[in-house]
Short mmCIF file of C-alpha atoms and ligand atoms in Angstrom, two decimals:
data_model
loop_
_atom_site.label_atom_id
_atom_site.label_comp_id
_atom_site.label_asym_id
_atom_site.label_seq_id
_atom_site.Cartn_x
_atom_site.Cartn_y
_atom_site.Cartn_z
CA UNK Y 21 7.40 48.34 -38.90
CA UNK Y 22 7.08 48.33 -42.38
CA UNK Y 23 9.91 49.34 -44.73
CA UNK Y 24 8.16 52.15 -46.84
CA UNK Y 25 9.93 54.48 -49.69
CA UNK Y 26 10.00 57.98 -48.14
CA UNK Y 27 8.04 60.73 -49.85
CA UNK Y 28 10.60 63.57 -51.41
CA UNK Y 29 8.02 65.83 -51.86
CA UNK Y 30 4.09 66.47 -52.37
CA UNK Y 31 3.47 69.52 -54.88
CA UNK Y 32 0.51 70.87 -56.53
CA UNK Y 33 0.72 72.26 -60.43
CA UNK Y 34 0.42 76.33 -60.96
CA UNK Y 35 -2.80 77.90 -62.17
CA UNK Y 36 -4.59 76.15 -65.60
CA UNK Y 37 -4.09 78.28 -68.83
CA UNK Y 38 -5.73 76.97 -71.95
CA UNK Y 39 -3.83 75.48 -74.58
CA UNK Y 40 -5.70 75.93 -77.99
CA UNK Y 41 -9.62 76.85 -76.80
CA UNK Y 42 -9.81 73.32 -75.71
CA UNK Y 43 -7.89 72.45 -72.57
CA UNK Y 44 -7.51 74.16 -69.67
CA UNK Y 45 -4.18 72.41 -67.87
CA UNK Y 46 -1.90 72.89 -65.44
CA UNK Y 47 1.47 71.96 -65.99
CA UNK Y 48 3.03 70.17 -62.81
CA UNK Y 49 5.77 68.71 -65.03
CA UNK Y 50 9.01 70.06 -65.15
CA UNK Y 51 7.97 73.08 -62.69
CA UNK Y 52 7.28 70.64 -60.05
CA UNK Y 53 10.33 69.03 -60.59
CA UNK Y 54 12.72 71.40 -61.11
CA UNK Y 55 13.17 70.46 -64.37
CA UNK Y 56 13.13 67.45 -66.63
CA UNK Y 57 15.49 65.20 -65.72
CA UNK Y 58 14.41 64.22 -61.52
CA UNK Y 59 11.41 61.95 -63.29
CA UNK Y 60 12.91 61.07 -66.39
CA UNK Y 61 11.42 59.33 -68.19
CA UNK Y 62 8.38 61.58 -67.55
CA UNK Y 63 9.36 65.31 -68.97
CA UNK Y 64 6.36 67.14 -68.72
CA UNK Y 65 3.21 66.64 -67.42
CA UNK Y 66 -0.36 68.74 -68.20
CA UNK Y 67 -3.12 68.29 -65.72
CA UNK Y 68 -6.35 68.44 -67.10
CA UNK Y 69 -8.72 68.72 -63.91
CA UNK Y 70 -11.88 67.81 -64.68
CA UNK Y 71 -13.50 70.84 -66.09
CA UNK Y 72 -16.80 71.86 -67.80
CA UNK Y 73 -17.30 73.22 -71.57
CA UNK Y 74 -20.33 74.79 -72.93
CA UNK Y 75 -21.65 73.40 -76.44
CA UNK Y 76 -19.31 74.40 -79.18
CA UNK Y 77 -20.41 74.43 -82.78
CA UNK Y 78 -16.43 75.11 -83.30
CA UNK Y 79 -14.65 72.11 -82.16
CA UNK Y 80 -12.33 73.14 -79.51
CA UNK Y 81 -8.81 72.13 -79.74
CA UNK Y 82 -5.35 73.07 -81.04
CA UNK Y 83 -4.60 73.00 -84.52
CA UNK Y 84 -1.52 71.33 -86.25
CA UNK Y 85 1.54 71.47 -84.40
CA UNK Y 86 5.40 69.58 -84.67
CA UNK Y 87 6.67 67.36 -82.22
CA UNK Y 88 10.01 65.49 -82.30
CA UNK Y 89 12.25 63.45 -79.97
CA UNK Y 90 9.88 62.05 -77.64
CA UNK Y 91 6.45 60.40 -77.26
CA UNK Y 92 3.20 62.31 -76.50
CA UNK Y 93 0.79 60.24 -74.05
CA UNK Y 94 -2.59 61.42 -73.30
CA UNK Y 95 -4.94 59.37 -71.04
CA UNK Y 96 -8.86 60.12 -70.72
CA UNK Y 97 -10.26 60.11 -67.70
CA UNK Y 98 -14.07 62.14 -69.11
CA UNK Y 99 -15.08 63.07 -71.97
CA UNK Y 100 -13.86 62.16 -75.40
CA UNK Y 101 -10.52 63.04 -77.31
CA UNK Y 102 -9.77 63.24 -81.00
CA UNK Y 103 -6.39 63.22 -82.48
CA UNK Y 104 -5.02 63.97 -86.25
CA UNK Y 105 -1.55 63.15 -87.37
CA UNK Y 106 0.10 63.57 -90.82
CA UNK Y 107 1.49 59.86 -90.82
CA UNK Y 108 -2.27 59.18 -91.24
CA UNK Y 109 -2.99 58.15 -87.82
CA UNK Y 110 -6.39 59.22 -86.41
CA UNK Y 111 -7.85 58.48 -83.12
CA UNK Y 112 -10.93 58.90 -80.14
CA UNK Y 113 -10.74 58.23 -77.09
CA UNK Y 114 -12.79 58.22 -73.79
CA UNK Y 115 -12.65 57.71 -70.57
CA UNK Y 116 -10.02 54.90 -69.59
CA UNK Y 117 -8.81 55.27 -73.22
CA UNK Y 118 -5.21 56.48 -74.06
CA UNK Y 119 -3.31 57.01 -77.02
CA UNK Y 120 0.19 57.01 -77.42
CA UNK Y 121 1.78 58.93 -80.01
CA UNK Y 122 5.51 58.26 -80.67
CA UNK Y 123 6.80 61.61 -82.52
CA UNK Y 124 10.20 60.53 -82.70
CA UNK Y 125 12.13 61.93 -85.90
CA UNK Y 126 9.27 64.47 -86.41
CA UNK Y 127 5.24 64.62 -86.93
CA UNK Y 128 2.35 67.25 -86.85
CA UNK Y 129 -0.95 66.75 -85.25
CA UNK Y 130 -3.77 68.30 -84.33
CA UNK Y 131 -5.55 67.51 -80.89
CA UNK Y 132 -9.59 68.48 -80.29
CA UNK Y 133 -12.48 67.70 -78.17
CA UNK Y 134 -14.20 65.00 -80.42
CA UNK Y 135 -16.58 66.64 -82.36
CA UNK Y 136 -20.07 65.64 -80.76
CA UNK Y 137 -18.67 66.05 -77.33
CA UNK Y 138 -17.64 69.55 -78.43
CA UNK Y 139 -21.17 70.31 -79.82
CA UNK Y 140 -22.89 68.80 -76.65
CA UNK Y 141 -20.42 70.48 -73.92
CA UNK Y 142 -19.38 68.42 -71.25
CA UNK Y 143 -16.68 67.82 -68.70
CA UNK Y 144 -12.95 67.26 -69.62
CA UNK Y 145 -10.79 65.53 -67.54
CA UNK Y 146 -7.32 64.46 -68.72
CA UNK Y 147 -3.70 63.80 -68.33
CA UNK Y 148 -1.11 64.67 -71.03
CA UNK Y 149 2.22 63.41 -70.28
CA UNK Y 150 5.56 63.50 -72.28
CA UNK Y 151 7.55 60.28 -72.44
CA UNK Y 152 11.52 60.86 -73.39
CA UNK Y 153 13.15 58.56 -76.22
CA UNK Y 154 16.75 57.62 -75.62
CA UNK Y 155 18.80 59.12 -78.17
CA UNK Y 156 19.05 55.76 -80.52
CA UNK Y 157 15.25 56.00 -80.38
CA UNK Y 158 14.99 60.19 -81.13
CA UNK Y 159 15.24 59.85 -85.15
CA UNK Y 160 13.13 56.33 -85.74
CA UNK Y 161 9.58 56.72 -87.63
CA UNK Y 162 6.49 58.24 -86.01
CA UNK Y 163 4.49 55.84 -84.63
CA UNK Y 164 0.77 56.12 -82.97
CA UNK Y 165 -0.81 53.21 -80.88
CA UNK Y 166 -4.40 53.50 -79.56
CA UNK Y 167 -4.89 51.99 -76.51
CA UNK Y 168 -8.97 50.96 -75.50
CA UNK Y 169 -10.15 50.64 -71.71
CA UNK Y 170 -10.67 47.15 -72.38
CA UNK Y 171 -7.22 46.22 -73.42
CA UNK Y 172 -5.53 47.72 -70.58
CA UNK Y 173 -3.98 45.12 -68.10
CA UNK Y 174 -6.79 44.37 -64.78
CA UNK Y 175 -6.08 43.50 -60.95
CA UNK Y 176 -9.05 43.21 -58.98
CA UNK Y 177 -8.47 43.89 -55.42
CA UNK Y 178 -9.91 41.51 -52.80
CA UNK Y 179 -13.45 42.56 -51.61
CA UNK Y 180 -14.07 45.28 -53.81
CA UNK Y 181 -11.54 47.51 -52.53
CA UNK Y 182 -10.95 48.50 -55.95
CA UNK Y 183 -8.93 47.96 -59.27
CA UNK Y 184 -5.63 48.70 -60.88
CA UNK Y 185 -5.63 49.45 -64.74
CA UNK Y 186 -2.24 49.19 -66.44
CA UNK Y 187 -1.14 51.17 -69.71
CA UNK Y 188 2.14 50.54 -69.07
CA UNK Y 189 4.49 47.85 -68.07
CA UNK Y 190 3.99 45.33 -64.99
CA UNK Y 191 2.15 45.26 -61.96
CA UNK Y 192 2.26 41.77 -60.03
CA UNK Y 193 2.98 40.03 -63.31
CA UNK Y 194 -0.19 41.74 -65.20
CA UNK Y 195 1.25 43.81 -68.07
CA UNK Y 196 0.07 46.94 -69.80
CA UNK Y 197 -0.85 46.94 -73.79
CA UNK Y 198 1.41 49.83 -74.83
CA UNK Y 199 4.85 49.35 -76.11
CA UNK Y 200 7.58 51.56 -74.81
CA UNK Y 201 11.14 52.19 -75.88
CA UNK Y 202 12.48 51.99 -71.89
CA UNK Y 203 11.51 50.61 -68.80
CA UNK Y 204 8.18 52.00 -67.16
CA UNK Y 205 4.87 51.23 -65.56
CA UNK Y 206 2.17 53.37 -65.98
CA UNK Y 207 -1.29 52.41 -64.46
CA UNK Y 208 -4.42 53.91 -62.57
CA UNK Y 209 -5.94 52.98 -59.31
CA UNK Y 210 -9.50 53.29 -58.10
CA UNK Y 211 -9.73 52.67 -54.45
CA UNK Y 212 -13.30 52.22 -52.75
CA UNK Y 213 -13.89 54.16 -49.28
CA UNK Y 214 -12.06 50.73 -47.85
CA UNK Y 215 -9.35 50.53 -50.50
CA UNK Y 216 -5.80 49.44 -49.55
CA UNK Y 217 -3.03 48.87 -52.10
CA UNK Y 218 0.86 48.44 -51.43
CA UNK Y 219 2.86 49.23 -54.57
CA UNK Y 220 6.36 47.93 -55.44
CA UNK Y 221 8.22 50.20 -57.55
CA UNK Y 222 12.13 49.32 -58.41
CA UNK Y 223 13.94 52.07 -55.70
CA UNK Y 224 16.15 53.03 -59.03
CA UNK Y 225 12.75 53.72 -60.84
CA UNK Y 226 11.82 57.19 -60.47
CA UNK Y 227 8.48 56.98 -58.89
CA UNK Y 228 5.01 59.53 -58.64
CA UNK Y 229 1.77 59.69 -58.07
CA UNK Y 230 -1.32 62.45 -59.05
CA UNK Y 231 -4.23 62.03 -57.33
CA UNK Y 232 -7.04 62.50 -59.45
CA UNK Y 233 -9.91 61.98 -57.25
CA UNK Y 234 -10.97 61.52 -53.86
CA UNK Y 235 -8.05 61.98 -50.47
CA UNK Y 236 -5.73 59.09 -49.61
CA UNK Y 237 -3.41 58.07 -47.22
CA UNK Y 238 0.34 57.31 -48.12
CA UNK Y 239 2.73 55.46 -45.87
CA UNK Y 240 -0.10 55.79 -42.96
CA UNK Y 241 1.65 58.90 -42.35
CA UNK Y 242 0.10 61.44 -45.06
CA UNK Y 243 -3.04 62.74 -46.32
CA UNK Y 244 -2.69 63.75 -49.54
CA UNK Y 245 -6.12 64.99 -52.06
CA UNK Y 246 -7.55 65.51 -55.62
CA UNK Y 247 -4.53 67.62 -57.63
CA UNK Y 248 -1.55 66.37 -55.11
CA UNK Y 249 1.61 65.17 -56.95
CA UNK Y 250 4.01 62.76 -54.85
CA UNK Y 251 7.22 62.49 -55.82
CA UNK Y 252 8.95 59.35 -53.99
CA UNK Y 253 12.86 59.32 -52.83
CA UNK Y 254 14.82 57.05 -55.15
CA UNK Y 255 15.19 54.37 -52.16
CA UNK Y 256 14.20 50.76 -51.30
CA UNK Y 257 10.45 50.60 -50.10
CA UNK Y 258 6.58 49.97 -50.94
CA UNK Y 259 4.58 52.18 -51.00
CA UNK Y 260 1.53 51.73 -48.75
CA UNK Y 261 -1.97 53.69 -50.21
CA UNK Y 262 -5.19 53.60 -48.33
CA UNK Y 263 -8.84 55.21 -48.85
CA UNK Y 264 -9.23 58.32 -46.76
CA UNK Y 265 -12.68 59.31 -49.58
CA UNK Y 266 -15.58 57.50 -50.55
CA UNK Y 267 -14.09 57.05 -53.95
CA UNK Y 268 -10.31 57.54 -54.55
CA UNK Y 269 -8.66 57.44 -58.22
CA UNK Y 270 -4.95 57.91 -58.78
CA UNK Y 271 -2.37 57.58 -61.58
CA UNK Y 272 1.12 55.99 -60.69
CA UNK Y 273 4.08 57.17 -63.27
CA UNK Y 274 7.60 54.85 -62.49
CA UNK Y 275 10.06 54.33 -65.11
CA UNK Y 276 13.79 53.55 -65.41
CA UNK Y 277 15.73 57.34 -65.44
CA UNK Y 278 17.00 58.04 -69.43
CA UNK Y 279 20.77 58.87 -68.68
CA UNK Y 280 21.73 61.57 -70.99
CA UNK Y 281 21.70 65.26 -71.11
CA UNK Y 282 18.50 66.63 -72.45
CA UNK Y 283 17.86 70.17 -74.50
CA UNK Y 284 14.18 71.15 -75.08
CA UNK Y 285 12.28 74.04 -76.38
CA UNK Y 286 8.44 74.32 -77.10
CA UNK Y 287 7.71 71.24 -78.94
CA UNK Y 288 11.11 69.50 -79.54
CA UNK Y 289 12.87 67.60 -76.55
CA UNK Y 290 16.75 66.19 -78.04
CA UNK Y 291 20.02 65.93 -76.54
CA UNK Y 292 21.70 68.93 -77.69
CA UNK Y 293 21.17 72.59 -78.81
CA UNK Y 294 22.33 72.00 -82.47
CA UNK Y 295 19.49 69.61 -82.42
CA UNK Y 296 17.03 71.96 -80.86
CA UNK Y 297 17.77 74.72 -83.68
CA UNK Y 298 17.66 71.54 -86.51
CA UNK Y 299 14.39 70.85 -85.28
CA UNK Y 300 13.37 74.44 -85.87
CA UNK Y 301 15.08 74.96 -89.22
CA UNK Y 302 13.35 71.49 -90.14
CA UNK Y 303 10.04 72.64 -89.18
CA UNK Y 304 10.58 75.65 -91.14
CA UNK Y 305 11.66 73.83 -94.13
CA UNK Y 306 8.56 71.75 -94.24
CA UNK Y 307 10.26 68.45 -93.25
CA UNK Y 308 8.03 67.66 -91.41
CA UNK Y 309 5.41 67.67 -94.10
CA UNK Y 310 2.60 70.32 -94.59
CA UNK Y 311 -0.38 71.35 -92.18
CA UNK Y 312 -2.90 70.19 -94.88
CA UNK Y 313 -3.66 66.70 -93.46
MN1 MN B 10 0.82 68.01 -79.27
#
């Protein structure tokens, strides 16, 4: 018998509602969690399923916004991304492209459906995910890395049972291109109707997996499909993931917990109160520069 990590919980995120006119997401982080500390470093989570847009001749989106304290990571899966910050960073992506903004001490940006996607129409489907800073790393400058499908870290499996893509950290001694402040992995998995993949997390790690396509089988003992969250117990184990679909695609989120208490409203995620109603006065004050970028 195998020694696998036991499953805490499989959840599914509430109903989409759009944020902006341009993504439709459900938010499984912290409601799924009970808040934002059980898969620290992960805060929040958005679930883009993938989802179909008529031709806009307004590009769809969400106009300038602050963000401070932690690190905004959005990964493609379809169709194609644009970002806008006022550091001067500007970005598309597309499917198996990510970009990783680090807000940190404060930035505005403005996120849309790249603009000849949003004239064409097309299907969405996307992942935005909040990555805490540890409080040394809350006040340091704004930072924005693009991260292209073909710089991501590659495993083949054996006998095209599939691939691993990593964003983040280390799988089996591959590592992923972006640079992060703590300890996580962060990659994808495609698994082909024979796919099997055992996955070795650190048991202190806090551990989960969305399935973003297809029905797969976890610890040969559940079935979980497309929108499923699992959320592993923090104990010694692999985790054991095999095809149950033709064609099976998941995302696996692990990182080293960030020890320390955490205050968050809307678009600011600190330590403390004081720092929550800074951020606002800040913001106010136009320190974090103007909208006109
Ligand atoms: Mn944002």
């Amino acid at each position: 018998m195998r020694n696998y990590r036991s499953i805490e919980k499989v959840f599914r995120g509430p109903e989409p509602h759009m944020v902006g006119d341009g993504f439709r997401v459900s938010q499984y982080l912290p409601a799924g969690t009970n808040g934002m500390q059980r898969l620290s470093p992960f805060i929040l989570l958005d679930y883009h399923a993938p989802y179909y847009y008529e031709p806009s001749e307004v590009v769809r989106g969400v106009g300038a916004h602050p963000h401070r304290g932690f690190e905004t990571v959005t990964i493609a899966y379809e169709g194609r991304i644009e970002h806008h910050d006022n550091k001067g960073n500007h970005g598309i992506i597309g499917t198996g492209d990510v970009q990783w903004m680090t807000a940190a001490s404060g930035i505005l940006h403005k996120e849309y459906h790249e603009k000849e996607f949003s004239k064409s129409g097309g299907v969405l489907h996307m992942i935005q995910l909040w990555v805490n800073l540890p409080k040394e790393k809350k006040r340091i400058e704004p930072k924005y890395q693009a991260l292209l499908k073909e710089d991501m870290g590659k495993i083949k499996l054996d006998d095209h049972q599939g691939e691993i893509s990593i964003i983040a950290g280390e799988v089996n001694g591959v590592k992923g291109p972006a640079s992060t402040f703590t300890k996580m992995n962060i990659y994808n998995v495609s698994l082909s109707s024979e796919g099997k993949v055992t996955l070795k997390e650190p048991s202190h790690f806090n551990t989960g997996i969305l399935v973003l396509k297809g029905e797969v089988k976890i610890n040969e003992d559940r079935v979980v499909k497309e929108g499923d969250f699992i959320l592993f117990d923090n104990v010694p184990g692999e985790i054991f993931v095999e095809s149950v679909a033709k064609d099976n695609l998941f995302v696996v989120l692990s990182g080293e917990p960030i020890d320390e208490p955490v205050a968050s409203y809307g678009p600011f995620v600190m330590n403390t109160t004081d720092e929550i109603y800074e951020a606002y006065e800040d913001f106010r004050n136009n320190k974090f520069g103007t909208e006109e970028f």
